[in-house]
Amino acid sequence: MSPRFFNTLTREVEEFEPLEHGKVRMYTCGPTVYDHAHIGNFRAYVFEDLLQRHLEFRGYEVERVMNLTDVDDKTIRGCRAAGVSLALFTQPFKQAFFEDLDALRLRPANHYPEATDPVHIARMIEMIKGLLAGENAYRADDGSVYFRIGSFAAYGRLAHYNLDELRPSGRVDSDEYEKEQIGDFALWKAWSETDGEVGWESPWGRGRPGWHIECSAMALGLLGPQIDIHCGGEDNIFPHHEAEIAQCECVTGKPFVRHWMHCKHLLVDGKKMAKSEGNFFTVRDLQAKGWTGREVRYALLAVKYREPLNFTFEGLEAARKALIRIDEWWRRIADLAAGAGAAEPLPVELFPEKFGEALDDDLNISAALAGLFDLIRDSNRLFDRGEITPGQARALQAWRDRIDSVLALAPDSDGIPAEIQALADRRIAARREKDWKLSDSLRDEILSLGWQVKDTKDGQKLARG
Ligand code: AMP
Ligand code: ZN
């Protein structure tokens, strides 16, 4: 049976069927590289990673694009403040983004197009020319080009807004008066002094693309006129994705996206985690506090993408405990399976298919993990009674490997969970600084997580407690 996902366009859970049999084309809006991405952004990327991995688990080939927005108001403001070129300013944030992706074990996309790539800029200009030719766009006196939302009857369909009711959403550009209608958005922004060195020549003079046309051009250029899934956080629905539909469909005359999927925001005290709110953590902030990428991944992954998720340190503690439980179970299986021959069928009470079925149900990860923890509890009971054979342990091992292609939560290879190792490393540093109080409290914390730390003449050693 096919997986079923909620479609923002229809507001219904629908059976998922890609256009081309067995192959999924997927576009995911990526970061604006004016700073480090925060873990709210990573909630979106972890959800997209789970989606890709589950589709692959179900046998689909996935081709995925994630763009990097490396020119917009924020990046321009940033490079001007830093007194460096746009490319020099965004480069370290691009690099940091890829490091964070790695730390969170996110499967790399097939393409990471950058908006400033001349190939894509040329595509954006071509698209805008087409929109002008079709009277879906118009030029303003200053050389900017706007999309005429009144020319596209379906505008507002994704967000379920009525075109007549469209009101400005708060931020009003100083050049608003140039527009025919308040909801019209910029395809091309004429160069102004605040843009400094940033700008490209176009038939409408020097300027730069609007954010929406960047994604449309990169999506069409890399994946073709019709794609299967387009994702982002819920703030992307309007106007960004609404605008993407309008631009693409006016140019190609074809339905752009079959399935729109958006995750709910990561919240802090009930508010969206956002740079502008100052209530954010980056992955590296959390790593500096001793949390591992694997723990952050778990905390972001474990709540279904359409449920609100409030960020708390208790949530990270719970992630740490859950991972330790999984690790212990995995070790138990590995110990028994070592030296076993072929896998043997599992006892009927260990029915492991619930995991995949839960994810087929609109990526119900909470149910999938509940299924995993039920299996851990039930198989541990059988282990305790000596009722699991080495061959059955081998079958469990194979199943674990299979679900880990989706979860990506396996412990690092030396057998000591990374989070225990991180605490132990901090303890070594504390002892070097002669901070005995911290050293003792780290020892207690390690102990509470099921590990013992021993100081030997060869240094600190870890053992299961
Ligand atoms: P930006 O860099 O602002 O363009 O955002 C990159 C991606 O992160 C987009 O898909 C946003 O929708 C998503 N995003 C931003 N903030 C949050 C949040 N607090 N929770 C979930 N996703 C978010
Ligand atoms: Zn986008």
mmCIF file of N, CA and C in Angstrom, residues 238-287:
data_model
loop_
_atom_site.group_PDB
_atom_site.id
_atom_site.type_symbol
_atom_site.label_atom_id
_atom_site.label_comp_id
_atom_site.label_asym_id
_atom_site.label_seq_id
_atom_site.Cartn_x
_atom_site.Cartn_y
_atom_site.Cartn_z
ATOM 1 N N PHE A 238 2.528 30.868 2.848
ATOM 2 C CA PHE A 238 2.166 32.150 2.254
ATOM 3 C C PHE A 238 3.101 33.239 2.735
ATOM 4 N N PRO A 239 3.640 34.072 1.864
ATOM 5 C CA PRO A 239 3.365 34.084 0.426
ATOM 6 C C PRO A 239 4.309 33.193 -0.396
ATOM 7 N N HIS A 240 5.375 32.634 0.228
ATOM 8 C CA HIS A 240 6.440 32.057 -0.590
ATOM 9 C C HIS A 240 5.953 30.948 -1.532
ATOM 10 N N HIS A 241 5.303 29.951 -0.981
ATOM 11 C CA HIS A 241 4.920 28.830 -1.849
ATOM 12 C C HIS A 241 3.739 29.173 -2.760
ATOM 13 N N GLU A 242 2.872 30.021 -2.245
ATOM 14 C CA GLU A 242 1.770 30.495 -3.094
ATOM 15 C C GLU A 242 2.350 31.177 -4.330
ATOM 16 N N ALA A 243 3.365 32.005 -4.101
ATOM 17 C CA ALA A 243 4.007 32.736 -5.196
ATOM 18 C C ALA A 243 4.731 31.771 -6.134
ATOM 19 N N GLU A 244 5.359 30.747 -5.562
ATOM 20 C CA GLU A 244 6.057 29.770 -6.418
ATOM 21 C C GLU A 244 5.089 29.089 -7.380
ATOM 22 N N ILE A 245 3.912 28.728 -6.865
ATOM 23 C CA ILE A 245 2.911 28.078 -7.733
ATOM 24 C C ILE A 245 2.540 29.019 -8.871
ATOM 25 N N ALA A 246 2.228 30.260 -8.500
ATOM 26 C CA ALA A 246 1.774 31.229 -9.510
ATOM 27 C C ALA A 246 2.828 31.417 -10.595
ATOM 28 N N GLN A 247 4.061 31.609 -10.183
ATOM 29 C CA GLN A 247 5.129 31.871 -11.160
ATOM 30 C C GLN A 247 5.316 30.669 -12.086
ATOM 31 N N CYS A 248 5.401 29.484 -11.487
ATOM 32 C CA CYS A 248 5.700 28.290 -12.290
ATOM 33 C C CYS A 248 4.552 27.952 -13.218
ATOM 34 N N GLU A 249 3.336 27.989 -12.679
ATOM 35 C CA GLU A 249 2.210 27.544 -13.511
ATOM 36 C C GLU A 249 1.936 28.525 -14.634
ATOM 37 N N CYS A 250 2.180 29.811 -14.397
ATOM 38 C CA CYS A 250 1.999 30.778 -15.492
ATOM 39 C C CYS A 250 3.039 30.550 -16.595
ATOM 40 N N VAL A 251 4.219 30.096 -16.221
ATOM 41 C CA VAL A 251 5.262 29.878 -17.221
ATOM 42 C C VAL A 251 5.073 28.539 -17.935
ATOM 43 N N THR A 252 4.749 27.471 -17.194
ATOM 44 C CA THR A 252 4.730 26.128 -17.825
ATOM 45 C C THR A 252 3.330 25.712 -18.281
ATOM 46 N N GLY A 253 2.303 26.308 -17.674
ATOM 47 C CA GLY A 253 0.932 25.883 -17.993
ATOM 48 C C GLY A 253 0.580 24.520 -17.416
ATOM 49 N N LYS A 254 1.424 24.012 -16.505
ATOM 50 C CA LYS A 254 1.170 22.681 -15.921
ATOM 51 C C LYS A 254 1.067 22.793 -14.403
ATOM 52 N N PRO A 255 0.329 21.873 -13.776
ATOM 53 C CA PRO A 255 0.320 21.883 -12.304
ATOM 54 C C PRO A 255 1.751 21.669 -11.795
ATOM 55 N N PHE A 256 2.183 22.522 -10.902
ATOM 56 C CA PHE A 256 3.590 22.541 -10.481
ATOM 57 C C PHE A 256 3.906 21.402 -9.514
ATOM 58 N N VAL A 257 3.120 21.295 -8.435
ATOM 59 C CA VAL A 257 3.448 20.340 -7.364
ATOM 60 C C VAL A 257 2.226 19.488 -7.048
ATOM 61 N N ARG A 258 2.445 18.188 -6.902
ATOM 62 C CA ARG A 258 1.319 17.301 -6.561
ATOM 63 C C ARG A 258 1.012 17.327 -5.072
ATOM 64 N N HIS A 259 2.067 17.386 -4.277
ATOM 65 C CA HIS A 259 1.880 17.196 -2.845
ATOM 66 C C HIS A 259 2.666 18.242 -2.062
ATOM 67 N N TRP A 260 1.979 19.135 -1.372
ATOM 68 C CA TRP A 260 2.648 20.155 -0.553
ATOM 69 C C TRP A 260 2.670 19.698 0.896
ATOM 70 N N MET A 261 3.850 19.724 1.508
ATOM 71 C CA MET A 261 3.932 19.281 2.909
ATOM 72 C C MET A 261 4.684 20.317 3.742
ATOM 73 N N HIS A 262 4.102 20.685 4.864
ATOM 74 C CA HIS A 262 4.699 21.717 5.727
ATOM 75 C C HIS A 262 4.715 21.245 7.170
ATOM 76 N N CYS A 263 5.829 21.496 7.845
ATOM 77 C CA CYS A 263 5.870 21.123 9.265
ATOM 78 C C CYS A 263 5.463 22.309 10.120
ATOM 79 N N LYS A 264 4.895 21.975 11.257
ATOM 80 C CA LYS A 264 4.575 23.014 12.245
ATOM 81 C C LYS A 264 5.877 23.549 12.824
ATOM 82 N N HIS A 265 5.786 24.744 13.371
ATOM 83 C CA HIS A 265 7.006 25.373 13.895
ATOM 84 C C HIS A 265 7.526 24.727 15.162
ATOM 85 N N LEU A 266 8.813 24.853 15.340
ATOM 86 C CA LEU A 266 9.408 24.569 16.639
ATOM 87 C C LEU A 266 9.164 25.816 17.488
ATOM 88 N N LEU A 267 8.637 25.599 18.676
ATOM 89 C CA LEU A 267 8.240 26.724 19.529
ATOM 90 C C LEU A 267 9.138 26.826 20.756
ATOM 91 N N VAL A 268 9.197 28.001 21.297
ATOM 92 C CA VAL A 268 9.825 28.201 22.607
ATOM 93 C C VAL A 268 8.809 28.988 23.426
ATOM 94 N N ASP A 269 8.361 28.430 24.530
ATOM 95 C CA ASP A 269 7.304 29.043 25.336
ATOM 96 C C ASP A 269 6.122 29.481 24.480
ATOM 97 N N GLY A 270 5.725 28.632 23.580
ATOM 98 C CA GLY A 270 4.537 28.910 22.776
ATOM 99 C C GLY A 270 4.766 29.825 21.586
ATOM 100 N N LYS A 271 5.987 30.333 21.413
ATOM 101 C CA LYS A 271 6.265 31.242 20.283
ATOM 102 C C LYS A 271 7.192 30.571 19.297
ATOM 103 N N LYS A 272 7.058 30.903 18.005
ATOM 104 C CA LYS A 272 7.947 30.353 16.989
ATOM 105 C C LYS A 272 9.405 30.650 17.335
ATOM 106 N N MET A 273 10.254 29.624 17.242
ATOM 107 C CA MET A 273 11.685 29.894 17.408
ATOM 108 C C MET A 273 12.153 30.654 16.172
ATOM 109 N N ALA A 274 12.703 31.827 16.374
ATOM 110 C CA ALA A 274 13.098 32.653 15.231
ATOM 111 C C ALA A 274 14.220 33.598 15.637
ATOM 112 N N LYS A 275 15.041 33.912 14.671
ATOM 113 C CA LYS A 275 16.123 34.874 14.907
ATOM 114 C C LYS A 275 15.553 36.176 15.434
ATOM 115 N N SER A 276 14.449 36.625 14.801
ATOM 116 C CA SER A 276 13.909 37.935 15.158
ATOM 117 C C SER A 276 13.369 37.967 16.586
ATOM 118 N N GLU A 277 13.016 36.803 17.134
ATOM 119 C CA GLU A 277 12.502 36.758 18.518
ATOM 120 C C GLU A 277 13.639 36.641 19.522
ATOM 121 N N GLY A 278 14.829 36.303 19.041
ATOM 122 C CA GLY A 278 15.972 36.131 19.945
ATOM 123 C C GLY A 278 15.820 34.909 20.848
ATOM 124 N N ASN A 279 14.951 33.982 20.492
ATOM 125 C CA ASN A 279 14.682 32.829 21.372
ATOM 126 C C ASN A 279 15.210 31.542 20.762
ATOM 127 N N PHE A 280 16.349 31.621 20.098
ATOM 128 C CA PHE A 280 16.796 30.450 19.323
ATOM 129 C C PHE A 280 18.084 29.844 19.863
ATOM 130 N N PHE A 281 18.278 28.585 19.508
ATOM 131 C CA PHE A 281 19.549 27.897 19.718
ATOM 132 C C PHE A 281 20.013 27.371 18.375
ATOM 133 N N THR A 282 21.314 27.426 18.149
ATOM 134 C CA THR A 282 21.857 26.766 16.965
ATOM 135 C C THR A 282 22.303 25.366 17.402
ATOM 136 N N VAL A 283 22.625 24.536 16.406
ATOM 137 C CA VAL A 283 23.121 23.197 16.728
ATOM 138 C C VAL A 283 24.413 23.336 17.535
ATOM 139 N N ARG A 284 25.255 24.271 17.109
ATOM 140 C CA ARG A 284 26.527 24.420 17.830
ATOM 141 C C ARG A 284 26.365 24.960 19.244
ATOM 142 N N ASP A 285 25.319 25.781 19.483
ATOM 143 C CA ASP A 285 25.045 26.216 20.866
ATOM 144 C C ASP A 285 24.802 24.986 21.741
ATOM 145 N N LEU A 286 24.018 24.062 21.218
ATOM 146 C CA LEU A 286 23.668 22.878 22.016
ATOM 147 C C LEU A 286 24.866 21.946 22.163
ATOM 148 N N GLN A 287 25.666 21.831 21.103
ATOM 149 C CA GLN A 287 26.875 20.990 21.198
ATOM 150 C C GLN A 287 27.804 21.548 22.280
#
